[in-house]
Tab-separated table of C-alpha atoms in Angstrom:
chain	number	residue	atom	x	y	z
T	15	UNK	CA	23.441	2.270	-7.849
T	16	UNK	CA	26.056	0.002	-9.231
T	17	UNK	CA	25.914	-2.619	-11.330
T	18	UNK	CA	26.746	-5.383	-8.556
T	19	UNK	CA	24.274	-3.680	-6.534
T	20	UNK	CA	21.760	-3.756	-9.211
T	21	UNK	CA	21.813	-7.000	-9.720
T	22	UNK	CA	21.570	-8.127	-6.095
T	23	UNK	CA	18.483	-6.405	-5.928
T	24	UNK	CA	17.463	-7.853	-9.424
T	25	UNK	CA	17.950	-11.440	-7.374
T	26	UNK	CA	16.538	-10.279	-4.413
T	27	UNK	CA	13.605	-9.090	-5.978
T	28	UNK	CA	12.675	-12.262	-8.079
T	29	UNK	CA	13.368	-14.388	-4.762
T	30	UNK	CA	10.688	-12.146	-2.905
T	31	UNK	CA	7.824	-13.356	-6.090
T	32	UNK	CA	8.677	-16.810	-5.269
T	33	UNK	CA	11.738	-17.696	-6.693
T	34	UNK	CA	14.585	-19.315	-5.215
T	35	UNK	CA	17.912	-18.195	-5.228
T	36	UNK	CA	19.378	-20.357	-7.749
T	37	UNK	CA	16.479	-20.143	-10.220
T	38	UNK	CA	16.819	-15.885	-9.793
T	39	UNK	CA	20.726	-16.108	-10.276
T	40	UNK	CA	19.976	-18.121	-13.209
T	41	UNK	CA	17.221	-15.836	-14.703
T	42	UNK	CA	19.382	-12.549	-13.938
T	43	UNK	CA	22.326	-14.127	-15.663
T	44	UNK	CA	19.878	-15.379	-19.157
T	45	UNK	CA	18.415	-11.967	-18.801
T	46	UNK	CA	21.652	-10.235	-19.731
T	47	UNK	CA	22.867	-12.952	-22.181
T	48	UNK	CA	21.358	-13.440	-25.426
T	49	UNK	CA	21.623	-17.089	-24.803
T	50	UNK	CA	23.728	-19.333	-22.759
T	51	UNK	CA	25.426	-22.670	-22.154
T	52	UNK	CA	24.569	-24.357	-17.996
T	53	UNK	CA	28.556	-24.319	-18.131
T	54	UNK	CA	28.647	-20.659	-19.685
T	55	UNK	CA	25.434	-19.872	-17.168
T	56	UNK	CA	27.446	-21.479	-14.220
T	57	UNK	CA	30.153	-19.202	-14.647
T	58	UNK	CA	28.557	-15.767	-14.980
T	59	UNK	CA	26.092	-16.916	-11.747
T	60	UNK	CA	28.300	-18.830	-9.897
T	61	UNK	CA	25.316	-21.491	-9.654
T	62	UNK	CA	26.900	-24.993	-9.776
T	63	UNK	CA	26.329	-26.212	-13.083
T	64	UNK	CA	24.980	-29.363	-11.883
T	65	UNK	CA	22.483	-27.183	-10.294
T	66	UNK	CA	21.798	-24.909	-13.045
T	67	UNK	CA	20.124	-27.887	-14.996
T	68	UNK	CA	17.550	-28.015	-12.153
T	69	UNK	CA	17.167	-24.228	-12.070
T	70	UNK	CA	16.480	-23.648	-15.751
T	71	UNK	CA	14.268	-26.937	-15.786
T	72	UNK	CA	11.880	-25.168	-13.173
T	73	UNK	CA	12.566	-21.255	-14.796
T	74	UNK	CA	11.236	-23.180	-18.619
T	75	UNK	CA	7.783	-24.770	-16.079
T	76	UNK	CA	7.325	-20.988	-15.057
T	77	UNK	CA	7.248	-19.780	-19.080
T	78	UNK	CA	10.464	-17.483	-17.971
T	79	UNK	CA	12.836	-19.541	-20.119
T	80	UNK	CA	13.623	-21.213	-23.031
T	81	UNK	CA	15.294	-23.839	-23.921
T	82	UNK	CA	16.614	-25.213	-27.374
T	83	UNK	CA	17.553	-29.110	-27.474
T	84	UNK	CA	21.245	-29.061	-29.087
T	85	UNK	CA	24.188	-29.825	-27.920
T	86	UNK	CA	25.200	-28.494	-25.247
T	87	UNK	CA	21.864	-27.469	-24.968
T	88	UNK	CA	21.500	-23.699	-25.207
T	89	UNK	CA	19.184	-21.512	-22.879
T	90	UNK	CA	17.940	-18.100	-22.881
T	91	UNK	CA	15.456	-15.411	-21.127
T	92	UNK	CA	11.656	-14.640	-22.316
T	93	UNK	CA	11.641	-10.679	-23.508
T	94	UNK	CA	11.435	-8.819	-20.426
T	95	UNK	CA	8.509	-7.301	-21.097
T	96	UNK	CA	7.063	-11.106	-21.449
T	97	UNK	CA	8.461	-12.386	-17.884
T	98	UNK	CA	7.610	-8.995	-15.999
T	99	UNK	CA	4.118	-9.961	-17.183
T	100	UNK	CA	3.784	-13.477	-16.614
T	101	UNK	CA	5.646	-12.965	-12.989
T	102	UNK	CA	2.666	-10.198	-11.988
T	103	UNK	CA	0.255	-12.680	-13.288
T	104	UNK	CA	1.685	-15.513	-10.941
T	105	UNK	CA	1.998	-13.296	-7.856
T	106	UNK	CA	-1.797	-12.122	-8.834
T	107	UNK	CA	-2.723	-15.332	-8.839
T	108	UNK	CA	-1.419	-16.604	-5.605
T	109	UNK	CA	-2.763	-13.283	-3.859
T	110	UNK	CA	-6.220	-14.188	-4.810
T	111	UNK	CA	-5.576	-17.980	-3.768
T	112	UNK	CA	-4.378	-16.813	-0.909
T	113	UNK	CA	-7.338	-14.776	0.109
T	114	UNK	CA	-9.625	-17.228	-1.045
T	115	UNK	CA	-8.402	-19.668	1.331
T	116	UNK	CA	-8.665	-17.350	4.276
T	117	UNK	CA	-11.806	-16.607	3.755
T	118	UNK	CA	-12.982	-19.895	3.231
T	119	UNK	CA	-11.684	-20.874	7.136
T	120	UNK	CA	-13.850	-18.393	8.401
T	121	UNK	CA	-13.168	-16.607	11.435
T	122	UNK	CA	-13.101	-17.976	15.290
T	123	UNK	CA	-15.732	-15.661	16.782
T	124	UNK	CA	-15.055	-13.818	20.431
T	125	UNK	CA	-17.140	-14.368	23.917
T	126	UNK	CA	-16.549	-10.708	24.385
T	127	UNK	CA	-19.849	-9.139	23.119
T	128	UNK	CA	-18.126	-5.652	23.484
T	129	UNK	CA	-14.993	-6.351	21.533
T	130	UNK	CA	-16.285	-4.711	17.842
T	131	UNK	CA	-17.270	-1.433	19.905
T	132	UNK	CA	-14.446	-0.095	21.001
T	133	UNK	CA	-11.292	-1.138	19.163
T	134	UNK	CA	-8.063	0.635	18.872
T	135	UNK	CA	-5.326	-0.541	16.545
T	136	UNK	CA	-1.920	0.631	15.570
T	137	UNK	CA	-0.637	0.281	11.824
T	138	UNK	CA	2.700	0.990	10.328
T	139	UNK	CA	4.144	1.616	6.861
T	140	UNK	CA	2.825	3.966	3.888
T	141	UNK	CA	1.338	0.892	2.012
T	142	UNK	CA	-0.655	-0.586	5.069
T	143	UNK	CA	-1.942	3.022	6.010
T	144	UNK	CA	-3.188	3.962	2.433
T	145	UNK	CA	-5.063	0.536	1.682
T	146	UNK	CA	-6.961	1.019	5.006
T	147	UNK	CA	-7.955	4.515	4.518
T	148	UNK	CA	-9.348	3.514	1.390
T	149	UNK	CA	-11.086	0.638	2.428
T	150	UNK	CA	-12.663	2.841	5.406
T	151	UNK	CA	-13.619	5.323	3.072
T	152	UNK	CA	-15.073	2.817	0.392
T	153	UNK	CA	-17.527	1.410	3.188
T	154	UNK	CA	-18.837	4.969	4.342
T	155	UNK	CA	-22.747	5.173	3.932
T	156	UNK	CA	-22.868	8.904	5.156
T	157	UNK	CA	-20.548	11.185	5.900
T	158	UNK	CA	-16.398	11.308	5.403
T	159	UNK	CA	-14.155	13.876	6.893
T	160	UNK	CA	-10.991	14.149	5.817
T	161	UNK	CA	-8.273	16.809	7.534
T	162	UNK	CA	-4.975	16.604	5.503
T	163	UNK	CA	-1.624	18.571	6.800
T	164	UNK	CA	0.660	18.062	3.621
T	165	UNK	CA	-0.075	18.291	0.405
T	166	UNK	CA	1.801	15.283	-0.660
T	167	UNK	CA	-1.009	13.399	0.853
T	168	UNK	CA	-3.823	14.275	-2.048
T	169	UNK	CA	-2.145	11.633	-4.188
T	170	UNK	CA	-4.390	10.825	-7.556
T	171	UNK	CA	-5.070	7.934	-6.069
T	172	UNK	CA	-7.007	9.404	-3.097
T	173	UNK	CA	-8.557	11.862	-5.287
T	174	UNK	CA	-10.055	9.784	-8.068
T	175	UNK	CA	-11.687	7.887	-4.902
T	176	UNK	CA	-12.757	11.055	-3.352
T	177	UNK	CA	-14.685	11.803	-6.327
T	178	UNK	CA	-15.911	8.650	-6.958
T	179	UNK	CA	-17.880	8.836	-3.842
T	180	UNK	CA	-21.923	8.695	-3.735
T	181	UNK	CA	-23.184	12.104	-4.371
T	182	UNK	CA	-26.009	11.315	-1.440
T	183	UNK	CA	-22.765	11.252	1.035
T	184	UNK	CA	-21.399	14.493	2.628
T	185	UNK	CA	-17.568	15.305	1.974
T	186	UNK	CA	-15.851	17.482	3.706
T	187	UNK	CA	-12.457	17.859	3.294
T	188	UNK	CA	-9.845	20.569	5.000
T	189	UNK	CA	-6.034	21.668	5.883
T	190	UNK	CA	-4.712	24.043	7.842
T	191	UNK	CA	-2.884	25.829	4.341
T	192	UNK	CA	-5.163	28.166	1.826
T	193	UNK	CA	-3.172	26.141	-1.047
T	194	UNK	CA	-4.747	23.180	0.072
T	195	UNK	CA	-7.945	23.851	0.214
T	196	UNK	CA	-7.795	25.711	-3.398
T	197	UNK	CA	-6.202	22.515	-4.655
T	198	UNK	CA	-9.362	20.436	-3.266
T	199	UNK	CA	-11.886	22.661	-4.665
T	200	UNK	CA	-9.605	22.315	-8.151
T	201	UNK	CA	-9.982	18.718	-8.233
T	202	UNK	CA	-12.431	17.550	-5.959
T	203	UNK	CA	-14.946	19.942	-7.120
T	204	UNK	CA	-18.002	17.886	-4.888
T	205	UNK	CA	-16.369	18.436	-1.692
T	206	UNK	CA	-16.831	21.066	0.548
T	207	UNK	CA	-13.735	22.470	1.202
T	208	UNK	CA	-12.694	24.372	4.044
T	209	UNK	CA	-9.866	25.987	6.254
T	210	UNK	CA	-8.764	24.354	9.884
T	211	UNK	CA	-8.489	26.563	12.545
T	212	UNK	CA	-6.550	23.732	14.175
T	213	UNK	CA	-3.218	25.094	14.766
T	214	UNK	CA	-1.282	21.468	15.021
T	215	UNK	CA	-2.345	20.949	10.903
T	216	UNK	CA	-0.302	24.405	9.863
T	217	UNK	CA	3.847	24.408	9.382
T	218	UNK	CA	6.320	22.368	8.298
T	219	UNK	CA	7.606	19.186	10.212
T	220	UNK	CA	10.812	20.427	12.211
T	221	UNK	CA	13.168	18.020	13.855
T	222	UNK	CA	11.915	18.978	16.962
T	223	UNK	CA	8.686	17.728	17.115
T	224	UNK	CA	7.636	14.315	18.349
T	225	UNK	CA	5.505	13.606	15.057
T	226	UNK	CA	3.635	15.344	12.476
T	227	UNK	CA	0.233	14.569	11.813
T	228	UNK	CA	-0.096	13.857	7.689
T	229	UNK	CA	-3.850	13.214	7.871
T	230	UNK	CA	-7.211	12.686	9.724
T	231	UNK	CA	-9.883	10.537	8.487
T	232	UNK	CA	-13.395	10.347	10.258
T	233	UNK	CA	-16.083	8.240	8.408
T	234	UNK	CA	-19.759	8.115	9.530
T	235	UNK	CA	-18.473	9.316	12.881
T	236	UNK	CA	-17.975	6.053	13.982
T	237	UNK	CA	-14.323	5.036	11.992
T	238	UNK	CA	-11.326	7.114	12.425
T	239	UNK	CA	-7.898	6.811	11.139
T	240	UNK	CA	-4.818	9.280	12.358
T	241	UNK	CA	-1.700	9.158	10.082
T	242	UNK	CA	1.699	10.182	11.844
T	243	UNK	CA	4.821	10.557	10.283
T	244	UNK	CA	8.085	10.705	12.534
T	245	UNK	CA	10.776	13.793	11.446
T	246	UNK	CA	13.752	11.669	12.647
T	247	UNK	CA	13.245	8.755	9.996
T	248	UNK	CA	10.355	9.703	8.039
T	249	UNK	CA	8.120	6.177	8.696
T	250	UNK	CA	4.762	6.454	9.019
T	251	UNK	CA	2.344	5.065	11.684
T	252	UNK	CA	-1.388	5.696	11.966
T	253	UNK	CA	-4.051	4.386	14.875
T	254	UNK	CA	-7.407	3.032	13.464
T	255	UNK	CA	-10.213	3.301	15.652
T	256	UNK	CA	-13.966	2.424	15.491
T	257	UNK	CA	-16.969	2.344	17.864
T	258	UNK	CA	-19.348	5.309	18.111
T	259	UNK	CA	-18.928	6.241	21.583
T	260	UNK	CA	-15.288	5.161	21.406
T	261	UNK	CA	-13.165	7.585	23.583
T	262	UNK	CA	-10.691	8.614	20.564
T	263	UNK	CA	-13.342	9.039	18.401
T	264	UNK	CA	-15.327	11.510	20.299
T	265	UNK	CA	-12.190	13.807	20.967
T	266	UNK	CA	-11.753	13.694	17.317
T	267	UNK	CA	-15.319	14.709	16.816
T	268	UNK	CA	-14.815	17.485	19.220
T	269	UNK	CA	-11.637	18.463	17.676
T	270	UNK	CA	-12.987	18.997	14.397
T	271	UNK	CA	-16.269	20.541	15.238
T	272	UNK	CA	-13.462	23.574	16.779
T	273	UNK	CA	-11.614	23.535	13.634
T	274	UNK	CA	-15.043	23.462	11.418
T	275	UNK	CA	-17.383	26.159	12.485
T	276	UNK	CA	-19.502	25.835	10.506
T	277	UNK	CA	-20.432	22.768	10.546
T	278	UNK	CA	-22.449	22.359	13.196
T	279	UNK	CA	-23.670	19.166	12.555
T	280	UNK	CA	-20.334	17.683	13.494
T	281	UNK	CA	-20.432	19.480	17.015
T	282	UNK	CA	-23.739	16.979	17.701
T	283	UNK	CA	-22.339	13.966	20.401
């Protein structure tokens, strides 16, 4: 990446945690100064200087700058390591504002009695995907099944939650690849681990399929989460479904009681 490059994302970044665009030109430029003049600032940023004032002003309110009071006044940048820090502690903070507040509106209940029973609901991107399959995994009170088809998906992440998990709850987790499997009974020693016979979970993604299925999640039989990823452009999509008797959920039921034999409890509708 080059260096004009670099720093456009540097701006774009700091503009994405809140700040705007003259207050992130201004903090880039400090950041690579050891200190710095508004008219000296002004023509490393390009920021008017009568608006560099303003920027550094609200930059010094956000503890990301200092300023000494001489003439010209001179300005420079908190250590990185010091604005990194109090920038993740601002965004922190307005995350948990933010989800305080929409909590506290409460939600606008539905006429439709039926509506929680049967739901089906699309999600894209890696982030989104991951966040719910932990959060339907954190709320299991029984049973989870997890089917994985690449090994990239047994991050540390997912693992350290896997064996986290209540040792009163059944976990059963399998692949279509011996590797896998010898990797989950490595380091998810409480699991049982077995072998798919499903035939769609072995191979390699190849141009020429439609989509690749990275993972299948079932939880207490009644929460299921399918995780595509497309060989043309690599994004992920998954469909979340819940509801006992919901259509989806049964096949998937059905589909894994074929590719676990032995586990007969699973074959139970």
């Amino acid at each position: 990446m080059t260096s004009d490059a670099t720093h456009e994302e540097a701006v774009s970044l700091l503009q994405e945690l809140g700040l705007k665009e003259y207050e992130a030109k201004c903090f880039v430029g400090l950041s690579r100064m050891s200190s710095g003049t508004a008219k000296g600032l002004s023509e490393v940023t390009e920021v008017p200087r009568t608006r560099v004032y303003d920027a550094v002003r609200i930059l010094e309110a956000k503890g990301l700058v200092e300023v000494q009071h001489s003439s010209p006044q001179q300005f420079r940048a908190v250590p990185l390591s010091e604005a990194t820090e109090t920038l993740r502690d601002q965004y922190e903070e307005r995350v948990e504002r933010l989800q305080s507040a929409l909590r506290e509106m409460g939600s606008i209940e539905s006429d439709d009695d039926e509506a929680e029973l049967q739901e089906v609901w699309s999600l894209s991107g890696s982030d989104a995907i991951e966040n719910r399959a932990a959060a339907i995994i954190e709320e299991t009170t029984d049973e989870v099944v997890l089917v994985i088809g690449s090994d990239a998906v047994l991050t540390e992440p997912l693992i350290e939650q896997l064996n986290s998990i209540d040792s009163d709850i059944d976990l059963i987790v399998g692949s279509g690849s011996a590797s896998i499997r010898d990797r989950v009974e490595r380091e998810i020693p409480r699991a049982t681990a077995f072998l798919s016979e499903l035939d769609w979970l072995r191979g390699e993604i190849t141009p020429q399929e439609d989509a690749a299925v990275g993972r299948l999640l079932l939880v207490d039989r009644s929460a299921m989460l399918v995780r595509s990823i497309d060989p043309q452009t690599g994004n992920e999509q998954a469909i979340f479904a819940t509801g006992l008797r919901n259509g989806l959920i049964v096949i998937a039921r059905r589909l894994l009681s074929q590719g676990v034999v032995e586990m007969t409890p699973l074959e139970q509708d």
